[in-house]
Coordinates of C-alpha atoms in Angstrom, one line a residue:
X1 CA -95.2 -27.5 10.2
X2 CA -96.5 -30.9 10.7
X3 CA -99.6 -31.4 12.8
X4 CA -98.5 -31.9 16.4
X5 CA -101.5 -31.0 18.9
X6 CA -99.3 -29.8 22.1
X7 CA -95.4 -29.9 23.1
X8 CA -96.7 -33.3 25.6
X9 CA -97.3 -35.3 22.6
X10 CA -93.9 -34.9 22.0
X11 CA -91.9 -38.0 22.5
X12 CA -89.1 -37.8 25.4
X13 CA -85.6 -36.1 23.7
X14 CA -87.6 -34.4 21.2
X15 CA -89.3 -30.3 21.7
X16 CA -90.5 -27.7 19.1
X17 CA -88.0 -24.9 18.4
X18 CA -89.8 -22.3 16.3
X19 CA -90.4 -24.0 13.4
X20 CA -88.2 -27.1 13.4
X21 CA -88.0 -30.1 15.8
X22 CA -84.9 -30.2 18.3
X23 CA -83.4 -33.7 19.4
X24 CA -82.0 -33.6 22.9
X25 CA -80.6 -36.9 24.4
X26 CA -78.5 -38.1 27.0
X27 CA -77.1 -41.4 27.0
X28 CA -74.4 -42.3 30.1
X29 CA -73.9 -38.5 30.8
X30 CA -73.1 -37.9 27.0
X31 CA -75.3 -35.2 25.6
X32 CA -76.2 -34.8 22.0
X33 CA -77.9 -32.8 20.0
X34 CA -79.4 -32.0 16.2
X35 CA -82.3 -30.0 14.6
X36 CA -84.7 -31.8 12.0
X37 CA -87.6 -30.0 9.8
X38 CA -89.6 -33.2 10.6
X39 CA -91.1 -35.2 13.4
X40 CA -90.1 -38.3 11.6
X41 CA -86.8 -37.1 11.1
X42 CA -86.4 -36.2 14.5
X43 CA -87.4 -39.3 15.6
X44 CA -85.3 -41.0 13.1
X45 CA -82.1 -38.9 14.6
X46 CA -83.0 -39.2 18.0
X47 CA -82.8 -42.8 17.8
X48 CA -79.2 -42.8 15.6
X49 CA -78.0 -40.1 18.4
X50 CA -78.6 -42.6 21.2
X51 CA -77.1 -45.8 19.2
X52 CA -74.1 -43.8 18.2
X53 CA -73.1 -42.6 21.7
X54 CA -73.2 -46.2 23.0
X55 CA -71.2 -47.5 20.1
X56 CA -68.8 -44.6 20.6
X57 CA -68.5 -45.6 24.6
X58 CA -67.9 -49.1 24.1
X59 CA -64.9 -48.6 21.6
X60 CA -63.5 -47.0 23.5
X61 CA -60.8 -44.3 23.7
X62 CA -58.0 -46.8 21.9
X63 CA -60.0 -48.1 18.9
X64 CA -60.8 -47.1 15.8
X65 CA -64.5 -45.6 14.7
X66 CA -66.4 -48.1 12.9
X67 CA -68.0 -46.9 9.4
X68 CA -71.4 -47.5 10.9
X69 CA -70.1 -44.8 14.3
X70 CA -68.3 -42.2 11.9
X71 CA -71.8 -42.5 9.8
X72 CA -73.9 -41.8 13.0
X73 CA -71.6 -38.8 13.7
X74 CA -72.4 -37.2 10.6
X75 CA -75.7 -37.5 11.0
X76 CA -75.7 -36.3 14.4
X77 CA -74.3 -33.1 12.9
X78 CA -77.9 -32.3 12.0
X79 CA -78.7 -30.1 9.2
X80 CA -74.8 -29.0 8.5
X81 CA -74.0 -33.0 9.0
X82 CA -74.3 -33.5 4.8
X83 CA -74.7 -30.3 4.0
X84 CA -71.3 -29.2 2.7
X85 CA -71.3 -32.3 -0.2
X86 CA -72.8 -32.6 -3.7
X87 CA -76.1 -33.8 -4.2
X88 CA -79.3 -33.1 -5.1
X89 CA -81.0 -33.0 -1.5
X90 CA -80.0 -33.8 1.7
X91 CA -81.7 -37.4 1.7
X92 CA -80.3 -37.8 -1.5
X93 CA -76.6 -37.2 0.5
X94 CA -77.3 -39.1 3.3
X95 CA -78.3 -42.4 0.9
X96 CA -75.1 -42.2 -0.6
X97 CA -73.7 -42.2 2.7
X98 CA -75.9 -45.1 4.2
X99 CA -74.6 -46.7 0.5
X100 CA -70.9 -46.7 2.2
X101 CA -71.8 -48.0 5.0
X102 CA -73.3 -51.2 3.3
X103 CA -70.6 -51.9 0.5
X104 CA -67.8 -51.6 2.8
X105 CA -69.6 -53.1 6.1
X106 CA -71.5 -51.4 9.0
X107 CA -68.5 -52.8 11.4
X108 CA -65.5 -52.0 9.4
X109 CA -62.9 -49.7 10.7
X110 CA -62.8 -46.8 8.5
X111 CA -59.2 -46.6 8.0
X112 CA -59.0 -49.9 6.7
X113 CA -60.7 -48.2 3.7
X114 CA -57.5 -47.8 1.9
X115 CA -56.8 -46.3 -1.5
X116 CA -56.8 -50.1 -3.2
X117 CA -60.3 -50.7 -1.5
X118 CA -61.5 -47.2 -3.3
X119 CA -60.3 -48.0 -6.4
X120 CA -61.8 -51.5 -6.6
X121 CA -65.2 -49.8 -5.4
X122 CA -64.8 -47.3 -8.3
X123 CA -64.2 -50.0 -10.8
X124 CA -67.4 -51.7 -9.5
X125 CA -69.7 -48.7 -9.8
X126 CA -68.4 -48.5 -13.6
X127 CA -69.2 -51.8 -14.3
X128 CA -72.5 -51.4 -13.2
X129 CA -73.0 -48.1 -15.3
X130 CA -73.2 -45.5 -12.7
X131 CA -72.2 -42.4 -14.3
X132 CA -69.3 -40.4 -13.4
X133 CA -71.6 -37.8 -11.9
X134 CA -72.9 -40.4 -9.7
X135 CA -69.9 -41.9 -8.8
X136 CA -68.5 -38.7 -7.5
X137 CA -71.4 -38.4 -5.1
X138 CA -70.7 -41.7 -3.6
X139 CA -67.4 -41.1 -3.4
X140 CA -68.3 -37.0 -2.2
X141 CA -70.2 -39.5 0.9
X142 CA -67.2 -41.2 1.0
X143 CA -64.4 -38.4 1.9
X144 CA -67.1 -36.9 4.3
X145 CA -66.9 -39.9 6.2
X146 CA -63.6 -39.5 6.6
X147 CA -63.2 -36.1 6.9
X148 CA -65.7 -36.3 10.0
X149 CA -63.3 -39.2 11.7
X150 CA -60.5 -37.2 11.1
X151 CA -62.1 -34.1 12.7
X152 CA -62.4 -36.4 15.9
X153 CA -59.4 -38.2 15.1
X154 CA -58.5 -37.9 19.1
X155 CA -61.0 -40.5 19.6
X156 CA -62.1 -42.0 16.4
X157 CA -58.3 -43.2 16.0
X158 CA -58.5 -42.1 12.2
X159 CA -55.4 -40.3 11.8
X160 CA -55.5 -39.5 8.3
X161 CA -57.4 -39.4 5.1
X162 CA -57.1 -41.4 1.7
X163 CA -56.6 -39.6 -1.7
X164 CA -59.9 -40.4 -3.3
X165 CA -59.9 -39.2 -6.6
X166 CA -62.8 -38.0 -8.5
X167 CA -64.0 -38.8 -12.1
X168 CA -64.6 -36.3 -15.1
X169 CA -68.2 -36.3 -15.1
X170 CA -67.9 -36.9 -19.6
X171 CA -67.7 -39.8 -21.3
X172 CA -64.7 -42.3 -20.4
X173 CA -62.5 -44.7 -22.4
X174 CA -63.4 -48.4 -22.8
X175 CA -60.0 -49.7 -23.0
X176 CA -59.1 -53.3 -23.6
X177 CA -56.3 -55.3 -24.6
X178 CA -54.9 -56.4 -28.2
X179 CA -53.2 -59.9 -28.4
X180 CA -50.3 -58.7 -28.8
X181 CA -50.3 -56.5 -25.6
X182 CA -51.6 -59.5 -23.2
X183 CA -49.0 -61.6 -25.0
X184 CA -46.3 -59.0 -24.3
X185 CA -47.7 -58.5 -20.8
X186 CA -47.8 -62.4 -19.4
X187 CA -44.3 -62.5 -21.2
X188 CA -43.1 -60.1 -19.0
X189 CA -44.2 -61.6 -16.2
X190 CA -43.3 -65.0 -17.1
X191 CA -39.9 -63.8 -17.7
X192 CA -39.4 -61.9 -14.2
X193 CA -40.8 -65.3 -12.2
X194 CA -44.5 -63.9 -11.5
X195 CA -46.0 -67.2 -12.1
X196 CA -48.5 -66.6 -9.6
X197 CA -49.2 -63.5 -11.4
X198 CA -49.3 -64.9 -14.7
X199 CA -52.2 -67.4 -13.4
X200 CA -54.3 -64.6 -11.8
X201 CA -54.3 -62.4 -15.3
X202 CA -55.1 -65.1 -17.0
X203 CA -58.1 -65.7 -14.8
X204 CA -59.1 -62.7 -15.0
X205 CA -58.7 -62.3 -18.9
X206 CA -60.9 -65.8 -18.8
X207 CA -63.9 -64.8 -16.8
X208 CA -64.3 -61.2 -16.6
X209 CA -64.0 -61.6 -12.9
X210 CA -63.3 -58.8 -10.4
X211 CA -60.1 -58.7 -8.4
X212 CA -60.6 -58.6 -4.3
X213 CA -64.1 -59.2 -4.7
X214 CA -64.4 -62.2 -6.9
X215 CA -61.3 -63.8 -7.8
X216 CA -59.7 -63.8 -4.9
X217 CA -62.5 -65.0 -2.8
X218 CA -62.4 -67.7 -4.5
X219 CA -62.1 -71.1 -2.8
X220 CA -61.8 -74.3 -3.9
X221 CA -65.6 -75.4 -3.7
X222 CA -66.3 -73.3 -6.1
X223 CA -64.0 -74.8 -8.8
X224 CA -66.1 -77.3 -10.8
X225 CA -63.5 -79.4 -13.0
X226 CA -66.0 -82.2 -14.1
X227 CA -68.2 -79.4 -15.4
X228 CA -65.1 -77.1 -15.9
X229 CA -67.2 -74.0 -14.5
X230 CA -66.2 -71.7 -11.4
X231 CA -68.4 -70.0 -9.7
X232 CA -68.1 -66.4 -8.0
X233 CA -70.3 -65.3 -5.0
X234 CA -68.6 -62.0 -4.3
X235 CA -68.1 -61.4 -0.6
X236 CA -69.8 -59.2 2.5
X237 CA -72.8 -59.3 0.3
X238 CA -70.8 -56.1 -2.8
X239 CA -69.1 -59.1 -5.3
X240 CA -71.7 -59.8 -8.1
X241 CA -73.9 -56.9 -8.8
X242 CA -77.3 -58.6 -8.4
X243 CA -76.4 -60.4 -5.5
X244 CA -76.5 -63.4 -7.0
X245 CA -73.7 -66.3 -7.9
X246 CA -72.3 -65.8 -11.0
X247 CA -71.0 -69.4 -13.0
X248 CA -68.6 -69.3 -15.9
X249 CA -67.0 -72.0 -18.2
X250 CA -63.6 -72.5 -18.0
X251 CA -61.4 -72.2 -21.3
X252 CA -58.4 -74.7 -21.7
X253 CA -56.0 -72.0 -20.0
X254 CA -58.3 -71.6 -17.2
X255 CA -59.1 -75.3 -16.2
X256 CA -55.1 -76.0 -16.5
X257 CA -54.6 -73.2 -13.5
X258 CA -57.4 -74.3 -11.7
X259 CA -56.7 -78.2 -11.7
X260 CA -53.1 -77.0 -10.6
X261 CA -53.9 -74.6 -8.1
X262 CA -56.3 -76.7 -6.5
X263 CA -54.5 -79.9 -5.9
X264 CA -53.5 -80.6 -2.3
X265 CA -55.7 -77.9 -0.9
X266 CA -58.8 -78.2 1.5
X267 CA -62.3 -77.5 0.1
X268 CA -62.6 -73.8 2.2
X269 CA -58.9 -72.7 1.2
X270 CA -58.3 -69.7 -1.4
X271 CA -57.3 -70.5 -5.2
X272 CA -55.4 -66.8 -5.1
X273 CA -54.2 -66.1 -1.3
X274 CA -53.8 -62.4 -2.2
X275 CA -55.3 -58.9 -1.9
X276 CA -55.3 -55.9 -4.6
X277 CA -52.2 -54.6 -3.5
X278 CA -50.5 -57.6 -4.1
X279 CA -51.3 -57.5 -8.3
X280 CA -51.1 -53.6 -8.7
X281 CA -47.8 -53.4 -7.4
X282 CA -46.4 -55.6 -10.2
X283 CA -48.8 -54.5 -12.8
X284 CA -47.7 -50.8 -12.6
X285 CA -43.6 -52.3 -13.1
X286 CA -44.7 -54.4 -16.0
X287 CA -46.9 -51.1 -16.9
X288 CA -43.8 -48.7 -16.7
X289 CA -41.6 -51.3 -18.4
X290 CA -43.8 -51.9 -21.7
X291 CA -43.8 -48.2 -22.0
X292 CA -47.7 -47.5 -21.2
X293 CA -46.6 -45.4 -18.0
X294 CA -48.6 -42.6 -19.3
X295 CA -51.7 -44.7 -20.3
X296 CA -54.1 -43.9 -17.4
X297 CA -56.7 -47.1 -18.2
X298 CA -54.0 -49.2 -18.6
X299 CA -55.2 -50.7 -15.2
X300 CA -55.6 -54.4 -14.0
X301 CA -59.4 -54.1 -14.8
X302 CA -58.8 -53.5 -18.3
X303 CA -59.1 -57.3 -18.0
X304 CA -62.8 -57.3 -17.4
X305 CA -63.6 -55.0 -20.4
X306 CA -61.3 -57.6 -22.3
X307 CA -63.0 -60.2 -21.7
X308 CA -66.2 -58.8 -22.7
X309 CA -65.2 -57.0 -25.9
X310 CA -64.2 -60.4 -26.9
X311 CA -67.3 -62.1 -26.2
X312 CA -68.7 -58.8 -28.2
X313 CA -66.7 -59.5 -31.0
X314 CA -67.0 -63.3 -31.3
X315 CA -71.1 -62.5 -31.8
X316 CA -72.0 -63.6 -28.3
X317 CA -75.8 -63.0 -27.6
X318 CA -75.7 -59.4 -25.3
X319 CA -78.0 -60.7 -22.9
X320 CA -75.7 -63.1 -22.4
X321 CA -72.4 -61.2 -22.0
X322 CA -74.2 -59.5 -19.2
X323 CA -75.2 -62.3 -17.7
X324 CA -71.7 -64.0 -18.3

């Protein structure tokens, strides 16, 4: 047990109970209360006890938890709080959980976490070569979050839970497309009016970009067409991967959308006005009508891996490609 001289050293909210540390506090007649193996931790969960009660009161019995509340709430649970999840320790679980909390925002409402959001967050992690085993975790963090709201759901307003579906934890398919099949795809599309489609694949195919994260953040400042380069910054600090802008050269068929897009539109405006939704929902048509309905990767990020297998196969220096 860690060296504590007597129980009056102890700070207020915090006692010895055999041979753990028990946090008691009371904030605005609101008791709560967890058991830690360490002083630290104690003091650690004392603190996120007292901040979570206050954010809880000030919501409010009509609003909706915040991830950063339905976070504190877990870890208020105490030992059992992350104990029921995979991982390899319960830091180790409570990391993946804090990880949440800073790719989707401290202040979002969890259930505007939707199944779109998940799925873009999935492709992300893949990109930046988590494995499937430590996907699952994060996304193990994930479903607890919501599990936990929806435990409370009479006052976290989080009245049901996403499907968040796990990976195989074994080697996955790169898939990417042929010319033929983005040819027969932007055909399609061409063909049923989806013009504004047709310009956001073709972005994609162009620049490797992400979806909601990248491309359609986008905003006109970032379109170069002197240098013909646009520039991605990601948003809410989870777009590029190293937190850092990431440029990229326009080809022909880029610059044409961009100079077209742009014209007429203030500096601050989105290039693409859309969300995730918007593009899956006609993908998986176009998906089902080319005949690919059972092809599993044959998802709107098979664009990315496109554009890099390309760069690959046209002898692109690697360190490049990654940095591209």
């Amino acid at each position: 047990m860690p060296k504590v001289k007597t129980k009056s050293t102890l700070p207020r909210g915090v006692r010895i109970r055999g041979t753990s540390f028990f946090v008691d506090v009371t904030v605005e007649g609101k008791r709560r209360t967890a058991t830690c193996k360490t002083l630290e931790e104690a003091l650690q969960t004392r603190a996120e006890l007292e901040a979570q009660t206050k954010r809880e009161q000030a919501v409010g019995s009509g609003g909706v938890w915040t991830i950063q509340q339905v976070y504190d709430r877990v870890c208020a649970d105490g030992e059992k709080g992350w104990a029921d999840i995979p991982g390899t320790c319960r830091k180790a679980r409570r990391r993946n959980g804090k990880y949440v909390v800073n790719r989707f925002g401290a202040d979002t409402p969890l259930n505007e976490v939707d199944e779109d959001a998940i799925e873009e967050w999935v492709e992300e992690l893949t990109d930046a070569n988590n494995s499937h085993g430590t996907i699952n975790r994060k996304l193990s963090a994930l479903s607890k979050l919501f599990s936990t709201a929806y435990r409370h759901r009479k006052r976290s307003g989080v009245s049901e839970k996403p499907v968040i579906e796990r990976k195989h934890e074994g080697s996955g398919r790169i898939r990417h497309f042929s010319d033929q099949e983005e040819q027969d795809l932007l055909t399609l599309l061409a063909q049923w009016d989806k013009w504004h489609h047709v310009d956001a694949l073709a972005c994609l195919l162009d620049t490797g970009a992400r979806c909601d994260s990248e491309l359609f953040q986008l905003e006109v400042q970032d379109i170069d067409l002197k240098a013909r380069s646009v520039t991605f910054h990601g948003h809410a600090g989870h777009g590029t991967k190293n937190g850092h802008r990431r440029s990229i050269p326009m080809t022909d068929r880029v610059y044409a959308v961009m100079k077209r897009r742009v014209a007429g539109l203030h500096k601050e405006d989105k290039v693409f006005n859309f969300k995730y939704h918007w593009l899956r929902h006609t993908w998986d048509r176009a998906r089902h009508a080319l005949g690919y309905s059972e092809d599993k990767h044959y998802v709107p990020h098979v664009c990315r891996h496109t554009f890099i297998s390309r760069l690959v196969i046209a002898g692109v220096n690697l360190k490049l490609v990654q940095q591209l």
